[in-house]
């Protein structure tokens, strides 16, 4: 019996020694790992936050010192360089040109006619229709002719010059868009959407039939009437003017896609 007790005690002592050794080894390794981690963390460099460039830092040299409030004078000078059409200068006497541009693009991207911001482009004369013998109303060619000047001036703009100017004005454009755009949205995306909508408008062939409402007119073709207000307003400029404008829009979009950002 005494012999058995000694065996049991010996086994118990052995187990205690093994457990103590295992735990001692674990704490030793853990302390070593902890010390290594602490050393690594202490040695790691603290990341230095990169400051957001100021508006002045993002502007090109020839726009240095320009703000939204003072941008009209500079914009008038620079826009005049990208078109030889004298009528463009007459339109540039308006104020808040950058904000008008931004609001117009945003409206078009939402399918809204930008006429509220481009009232200086309103053509002279009224919308006219011709009643055919069968009672059908079609848009008079004179109504289209009212927009010839707008289409010609827009088409006269130098594509590369316009893209360069857009890149230079981008910091001011983004600042103006921040005043009206939803959070986490980019003006570039709104501009791309505006391109999509205007280029998707069909070039009508043949007489354009309309129906008279109370004081306005609606397109007789339900497919045209289902277009956005911005697209329908473009179609009112007439097939030839629509083609001119869409050709320039394609050129501008292609140039924007490959043009580097201005320094």
mmCIF file of C-alpha atoms in Angstrom:
data_model
loop_
_atom_site.group_PDB
_atom_site.id
_atom_site.type_symbol
_atom_site.label_atom_id
_atom_site.label_comp_id
_atom_site.label_asym_id
_atom_site.label_seq_id
_atom_site.Cartn_x
_atom_site.Cartn_y
_atom_site.Cartn_z
ATOM 1 C CA UNK A 1 0.000 0.000 0.000
ATOM 2 C CA UNK A 2 2.812 2.359 0.901
ATOM 3 C CA UNK A 3 4.481 1.439 -2.358
ATOM 4 C CA UNK A 4 1.338 2.333 -4.349
ATOM 5 C CA UNK A 5 1.086 5.684 -2.539
ATOM 6 C CA UNK A 6 4.663 6.478 -3.499
ATOM 7 C CA UNK A 7 3.904 5.683 -7.130
ATOM 8 C CA UNK A 8 0.795 7.919 -7.129
ATOM 9 C CA UNK A 9 2.724 10.731 -5.462
ATOM 10 C CA UNK A 10 5.536 10.351 -7.964
ATOM 11 C CA UNK A 11 3.098 10.529 -10.907
ATOM 12 C CA UNK A 12 1.370 13.595 -9.365
ATOM 13 C CA UNK A 13 4.704 15.336 -8.838
ATOM 14 C CA UNK A 14 5.694 14.537 -12.430
ATOM 15 C CA UNK A 15 2.437 15.987 -13.763
ATOM 16 C CA UNK A 16 2.917 19.139 -11.685
ATOM 17 C CA UNK A 17 6.427 19.528 -13.012
ATOM 18 C CA UNK A 18 5.253 19.020 -16.643
ATOM 19 C CA UNK A 19 2.370 21.518 -16.251
ATOM 20 C CA UNK A 20 4.674 24.035 -14.606
ATOM 21 C CA UNK A 21 7.187 23.619 -17.381
ATOM 22 C CA UNK A 22 4.544 24.021 -20.107
ATOM 23 C CA UNK A 23 3.049 27.161 -18.532
ATOM 24 C CA UNK A 24 6.476 28.586 -17.884
ATOM 25 C CA UNK A 25 7.389 28.060 -21.544
ATOM 26 C CA UNK A 26 4.096 29.670 -22.702
ATOM 27 C CA UNK A 27 4.518 32.773 -20.575
ATOM 28 C CA UNK A 28 8.110 33.075 -21.695
ATOM 29 C CA UNK A 29 7.117 32.879 -25.402
ATOM 30 C CA UNK A 30 4.130 35.206 -24.885
ATOM 31 C CA UNK A 31 6.296 37.817 -23.189
ATOM 32 C CA UNK A 32 8.842 37.520 -25.971
ATOM 33 C CA UNK A 33 6.120 37.949 -28.662
ATOM 34 C CA UNK A 34 4.568 40.871 -26.796
ATOM 35 C CA UNK A 35 7.962 42.538 -26.496
ATOM 36 C CA UNK A 36 8.592 41.979 -30.234
ATOM 37 C CA UNK A 37 5.210 43.473 -31.136
ATOM 38 C CA UNK A 38 5.786 46.445 -28.869
ATOM 39 C CA UNK A 39 9.200 46.978 -30.434
ATOM 40 C CA UNK A 40 7.744 46.718 -33.960
ATOM 41 C CA UNK A 41 4.933 49.144 -33.172
ATOM 42 C CA UNK A 42 7.338 51.569 -31.576
ATOM 43 C CA UNK A 43 9.660 51.326 -34.585
ATOM 44 C CA UNK A 44 6.865 51.831 -37.166
ATOM 45 C CA UNK A 45 6.768 55.423 -38.457
ATOM 46 C CA UNK A 46 3.697 57.451 -37.586
ATOM 47 C CA UNK A 47 1.782 58.210 -40.845
ATOM 48 C CA UNK A 48 1.799 61.892 -41.673
ATOM 49 C CA UNK A 49 -1.609 63.124 -42.898
ATOM 50 C CA UNK A 50 -1.515 64.602 -46.395
ATOM 51 C CA UNK A 51 -3.169 68.030 -46.376
ATOM 52 C CA UNK A 52 -5.910 68.697 -48.934
ATOM 53 C CA UNK A 53 -4.648 71.161 -51.552
ATOM 54 C CA UNK A 54 -6.224 74.591 -51.271
ATOM 55 C CA UNK A 55 -8.157 76.179 -54.108
ATOM 56 C CA UNK A 56 -5.192 78.440 -54.860
ATOM 57 C CA UNK A 57 -2.841 75.453 -55.047
ATOM 58 C CA UNK A 58 -5.120 73.673 -57.509
ATOM 59 C CA UNK A 59 -5.513 76.603 -59.887
ATOM 60 C CA UNK A 60 -3.296 77.056 -62.929
ATOM 61 C CA UNK A 61 -0.816 79.913 -63.046
ATOM 62 C CA UNK A 62 -3.013 82.118 -65.214
ATOM 63 C CA UNK A 63 -5.932 81.673 -62.806
ATOM 64 C CA UNK A 64 -3.869 82.353 -59.692
ATOM 65 C CA UNK A 65 -5.793 84.413 -57.157
ATOM 66 C CA UNK A 66 -9.156 83.791 -58.840
ATOM 67 C CA UNK A 67 -12.194 82.898 -56.749
ATOM 68 C CA UNK A 68 -15.782 82.140 -57.687
ATOM 69 C CA UNK A 69 -16.705 85.691 -56.739
ATOM 70 C CA UNK A 70 -14.051 87.187 -59.023
ATOM 71 C CA UNK A 71 -14.010 84.586 -61.799
ATOM 72 C CA UNK A 72 -16.262 86.332 -64.341
ATOM 73 C CA UNK A 73 -13.583 88.731 -65.572
ATOM 74 C CA UNK A 74 -11.052 85.948 -66.104
ATOM 75 C CA UNK A 75 -13.608 83.603 -67.682
ATOM 76 C CA UNK A 76 -14.681 86.273 -70.163
ATOM 77 C CA UNK A 77 -11.099 86.778 -71.277
ATOM 78 C CA UNK A 78 -10.285 83.087 -71.597
ATOM 79 C CA UNK A 79 -13.538 82.007 -73.270
ATOM 80 C CA UNK A 80 -13.090 84.759 -75.871
ATOM 81 C CA UNK A 81 -9.862 83.018 -76.892
ATOM 82 C CA UNK A 82 -11.582 79.762 -77.901
ATOM 83 C CA UNK A 83 -14.062 81.222 -80.425
ATOM 84 C CA UNK A 84 -13.770 83.912 -83.041
ATOM 85 C CA UNK A 85 -17.533 84.447 -83.124
ATOM 86 C CA UNK A 86 -18.209 87.963 -81.766
ATOM 87 C CA UNK A 87 -21.647 86.988 -80.459
ATOM 88 C CA UNK A 88 -20.035 84.823 -77.805
ATOM 89 C CA UNK A 89 -18.565 87.927 -76.180
ATOM 90 C CA UNK A 90 -22.037 89.460 -75.957
ATOM 91 C CA UNK A 91 -23.307 86.482 -73.969
ATOM 92 C CA UNK A 92 -20.385 86.651 -71.573
ATOM 93 C CA UNK A 93 -21.505 89.971 -70.111
ATOM 94 C CA UNK A 94 -23.714 87.962 -67.761
ATOM 95 C CA UNK A 95 -22.618 87.283 -64.202
ATOM 96 C CA UNK A 96 -21.845 84.092 -62.303
ATOM 97 C CA UNK A 97 -20.705 82.338 -65.476
ATOM 98 C CA UNK A 98 -19.133 79.361 -63.690
ATOM 99 C CA UNK A 99 -22.191 78.841 -61.499
ATOM 100 C CA UNK A 100 -24.490 79.140 -64.546
ATOM 101 C CA UNK A 101 -22.464 76.514 -66.375
ATOM 102 C CA UNK A 102 -22.501 74.142 -63.420
ATOM 103 C CA UNK A 103 -26.234 74.586 -62.772
ATOM 104 C CA UNK A 104 -27.038 74.121 -66.476
ATOM 105 C CA UNK A 105 -25.077 70.865 -66.700
ATOM 106 C CA UNK A 106 -26.684 69.605 -63.501
ATOM 107 C CA UNK A 107 -30.154 70.435 -64.842
ATOM 108 C CA UNK A 108 -29.512 68.648 -68.125
ATOM 109 C CA UNK A 109 -28.150 65.603 -66.279
ATOM 110 C CA UNK A 110 -31.439 65.528 -64.344
ATOM 111 C CA UNK A 111 -33.436 65.866 -67.568
ATOM 112 C CA UNK A 112 -34.462 69.450 -66.769
ATOM 113 C CA UNK A 113 -34.274 72.222 -69.348
ATOM 114 C CA UNK A 114 -31.502 74.659 -68.355
ATOM 115 C CA UNK A 115 -33.345 77.693 -69.721
ATOM 116 C CA UNK A 116 -33.581 79.293 -66.260
ATOM 117 C CA UNK A 117 -29.781 79.650 -66.190
ATOM 118 C CA UNK A 118 -29.337 80.417 -69.890
ATOM 119 C CA UNK A 119 -31.994 83.057 -70.367
ATOM 120 C CA UNK A 120 -29.504 85.170 -72.356
ATOM 121 C CA UNK A 121 -29.655 82.487 -75.074
ATOM 122 C CA UNK A 122 -33.403 82.877 -75.484
ATOM 123 C CA UNK A 123 -34.050 83.420 -79.219
ATOM 124 C CA UNK A 124 -35.978 86.341 -80.606
ATOM 125 C CA UNK A 125 -39.462 85.696 -81.929
ATOM 126 C CA UNK A 126 -41.977 83.111 -80.821
ATOM 127 C CA UNK A 127 -42.559 79.441 -81.463
ATOM 128 C CA UNK A 128 -44.500 79.029 -84.708
ATOM 129 C CA UNK A 129 -46.469 76.176 -86.229
ATOM 130 C CA UNK A 130 -48.036 75.586 -89.607
ATOM 131 C CA UNK A 131 -51.463 74.023 -89.943
ATOM 132 C CA UNK A 132 -51.700 71.643 -92.889
ATOM 133 C CA UNK A 133 -54.856 71.009 -94.895
ATOM 134 C CA UNK A 134 -55.547 67.845 -92.959
ATOM 135 C CA UNK A 135 -55.501 69.819 -89.712
ATOM 136 C CA UNK A 136 -52.115 68.488 -88.607
ATOM 137 C CA UNK A 137 -49.819 71.019 -86.934
ATOM 138 C CA UNK A 138 -46.110 70.977 -87.755
ATOM 139 C CA UNK A 139 -43.274 73.170 -86.498
ATOM 140 C CA UNK A 140 -42.431 76.032 -88.857
ATOM 141 C CA UNK A 141 -38.854 76.165 -90.130
ATOM 142 C CA UNK A 142 -38.674 79.762 -88.846
ATOM 143 C CA UNK A 143 -38.928 78.381 -85.317
ATOM 144 C CA UNK A 144 -35.790 76.344 -85.933
ATOM 145 C CA UNK A 145 -33.982 79.270 -87.527
ATOM 146 C CA UNK A 146 -34.219 81.226 -84.268
ATOM 147 C CA UNK A 147 -31.594 78.879 -82.802
ATOM 148 C CA UNK A 148 -29.128 79.058 -85.697
ATOM 149 C CA UNK A 149 -26.914 81.563 -83.907
ATOM 150 C CA UNK A 150 -26.678 79.457 -80.746
ATOM 151 C CA UNK A 151 -25.732 76.354 -82.712
ATOM 152 C CA UNK A 152 -23.201 78.231 -84.859
ATOM 153 C CA UNK A 153 -21.480 79.847 -81.876
ATOM 154 C CA UNK A 154 -21.326 76.552 -79.998
ATOM 155 C CA UNK A 155 -19.960 74.800 -83.070
ATOM 156 C CA UNK A 156 -17.320 77.520 -83.527
ATOM 157 C CA UNK A 157 -15.695 76.824 -80.162
ATOM 158 C CA UNK A 158 -12.214 75.346 -80.448
ATOM 159 C CA UNK A 159 -12.448 71.868 -78.959
ATOM 160 C CA UNK A 160 -8.928 71.593 -77.554
ATOM 161 C CA UNK A 161 -9.053 75.117 -76.187
ATOM 162 C CA UNK A 162 -12.395 74.459 -74.523
ATOM 163 C CA UNK A 163 -11.110 71.288 -72.870
ATOM 164 C CA UNK A 164 -7.963 73.039 -71.647
ATOM 165 C CA UNK A 165 -10.068 75.852 -70.186
ATOM 166 C CA UNK A 166 -12.417 73.344 -68.555
ATOM 167 C CA UNK A 167 -9.473 71.620 -66.871
ATOM 168 C CA UNK A 168 -8.146 74.929 -65.622
ATOM 169 C CA UNK A 169 -11.537 76.005 -64.286
ATOM 170 C CA UNK A 170 -12.198 72.598 -62.717
ATOM 171 C CA UNK A 171 -11.330 73.683 -59.137
ATOM 172 C CA UNK A 172 -13.824 76.567 -59.406
ATOM 173 C CA UNK A 173 -16.366 74.300 -61.102
ATOM 174 C CA UNK A 174 -16.086 71.753 -58.277
ATOM 175 C CA UNK A 175 -16.485 74.515 -55.719
ATOM 176 C CA UNK A 176 -19.645 75.770 -57.452
ATOM 177 C CA UNK A 177 -21.008 72.230 -57.704
ATOM 178 C CA UNK A 178 -20.422 71.699 -53.977
ATOM 179 C CA UNK A 179 -22.961 74.481 -53.390
ATOM 180 C CA UNK A 180 -25.783 72.617 -55.175
ATOM 181 C CA UNK A 181 -24.750 68.983 -55.573
ATOM 182 C CA UNK A 182 -25.617 66.143 -53.185
ATOM 183 C CA UNK A 183 -22.857 64.832 -50.933
ATOM 184 C CA UNK A 184 -20.500 62.240 -52.410
ATOM 185 C CA UNK A 185 -21.307 63.205 -56.013
ATOM 186 C CA UNK A 186 -18.837 64.435 -58.625
ATOM 187 C CA UNK A 187 -19.404 67.071 -61.270
ATOM 188 C CA UNK A 188 -17.566 64.872 -63.782
ATOM 189 C CA UNK A 189 -20.310 62.261 -63.390
ATOM 190 C CA UNK A 190 -23.030 64.878 -63.916
ATOM 191 C CA UNK A 191 -21.260 66.160 -67.028
ATOM 192 C CA UNK A 192 -20.975 62.638 -68.390
ATOM 193 C CA UNK A 193 -24.687 62.080 -67.757
ATOM 194 C CA UNK A 194 -25.523 65.345 -69.542
ATOM 195 C CA UNK A 195 -23.480 64.198 -72.543
ATOM 196 C CA UNK A 196 -25.390 60.896 -72.548
ATOM 197 C CA UNK A 197 -28.815 62.540 -72.545
ATOM 198 C CA UNK A 198 -28.119 65.162 -75.204
ATOM 199 C CA UNK A 199 -26.403 62.694 -77.524
ATOM 200 C CA UNK A 200 -29.283 60.238 -77.105
ATOM 201 C CA UNK A 201 -31.780 62.772 -78.481
ATOM 202 C CA UNK A 202 -32.862 61.736 -81.994
ATOM 203 C CA UNK A 203 -32.272 63.901 -85.065
ATOM 204 C CA UNK A 204 -35.778 64.233 -86.468
ATOM 205 C CA UNK A 205 -36.471 63.725 -90.142
ATOM 206 C CA UNK A 206 -39.353 65.291 -91.973
ATOM 207 C CA UNK A 207 -42.052 67.609 -90.564
ATOM 208 C CA UNK A 208 -42.304 67.510 -86.766
ATOM 209 C CA UNK A 209 -45.941 67.176 -85.751
ATOM 210 C CA UNK A 210 -47.214 68.816 -82.570
ATOM 211 C CA UNK A 211 -50.500 69.155 -80.745
ATOM 212 C CA UNK A 212 -51.773 72.346 -79.202
ATOM 213 C CA UNK A 213 -52.503 72.317 -75.504
ATOM 214 C CA UNK A 214 -53.961 75.287 -73.629
ATOM 215 C CA UNK A 215 -51.066 77.711 -74.127
ATOM 216 C CA UNK A 216 -48.235 75.417 -75.225
ATOM 217 C CA UNK A 217 -47.604 72.551 -77.626
ATOM 218 C CA UNK A 218 -46.752 68.890 -77.162
ATOM 219 C CA UNK A 219 -45.134 66.492 -79.592
ATOM 220 C CA UNK A 220 -47.646 64.270 -81.379
ATOM 221 C CA UNK A 221 -45.189 61.374 -81.276
ATOM 222 C CA UNK A 222 -45.445 59.822 -77.816
ATOM 223 C CA UNK A 223 -41.848 58.597 -78.061
ATOM 224 C CA UNK A 224 -40.589 62.166 -78.407
ATOM 225 C CA UNK A 225 -42.929 63.494 -75.727
ATOM 226 C CA UNK A 226 -41.551 60.812 -73.377
ATOM 227 C CA UNK A 227 -38.043 62.262 -73.670
ATOM 228 C CA UNK A 228 -36.699 64.501 -70.933
ATOM 229 C CA UNK A 229 -37.475 68.225 -70.968
ATOM 230 C CA UNK A 230 -33.818 68.937 -71.768
ATOM 231 C CA UNK A 231 -33.913 66.607 -74.772
ATOM 232 C CA UNK A 232 -37.202 68.024 -76.047
ATOM 233 C CA UNK A 233 -35.821 71.551 -75.749
ATOM 234 C CA UNK A 234 -32.816 70.492 -77.844
ATOM 235 C CA UNK A 235 -35.128 69.060 -80.525
ATOM 236 C CA UNK A 236 -36.943 72.390 -80.757
ATOM 237 C CA UNK A 237 -33.737 73.814 -82.200
ATOM 238 C CA UNK A 238 -34.309 71.843 -85.411
ATOM 239 C CA UNK A 239 -32.548 68.868 -87.038
ATOM 240 C CA UNK A 240 -29.648 70.826 -88.558
ATOM 241 C CA UNK A 241 -28.861 72.637 -85.320
ATOM 242 C CA UNK A 242 -29.184 69.428 -83.307
ATOM 243 C CA UNK A 243 -26.656 67.759 -85.621
ATOM 244 C CA UNK A 244 -24.215 70.664 -85.236
ATOM 245 C CA UNK A 245 -24.490 70.632 -81.461
ATOM 246 C CA UNK A 246 -24.215 66.854 -81.148
ATOM 247 C CA UNK A 247 -21.141 66.773 -83.406
ATOM 248 C CA UNK A 248 -19.420 69.322 -81.147
ATOM 249 C CA UNK A 249 -20.493 67.424 -78.026
ATOM 250 C CA UNK A 250 -18.913 64.241 -79.400
ATOM 251 C CA UNK A 251 -15.683 66.112 -80.130
ATOM 252 C CA UNK A 252 -15.627 67.626 -76.636
ATOM 253 C CA UNK A 253 -16.335 64.319 -74.939
ATOM 254 C CA UNK A 254 -13.602 62.546 -76.894
ATOM 255 C CA UNK A 255 -11.102 65.311 -76.105
ATOM 256 C CA UNK A 256 -12.002 65.274 -72.420
ATOM 257 C CA UNK A 257 -11.372 61.547 -72.270
ATOM 258 C CA UNK A 258 -7.766 61.880 -73.429
ATOM 259 C CA UNK A 259 -6.848 65.338 -72.178
ATOM 260 C CA UNK A 260 -4.461 65.425 -69.180
ATOM 261 C CA UNK A 261 -5.346 67.422 -66.112
ATOM 262 C CA UNK A 262 -3.877 70.919 -66.193
ATOM 263 C CA UNK A 263 -1.006 71.671 -63.783
#
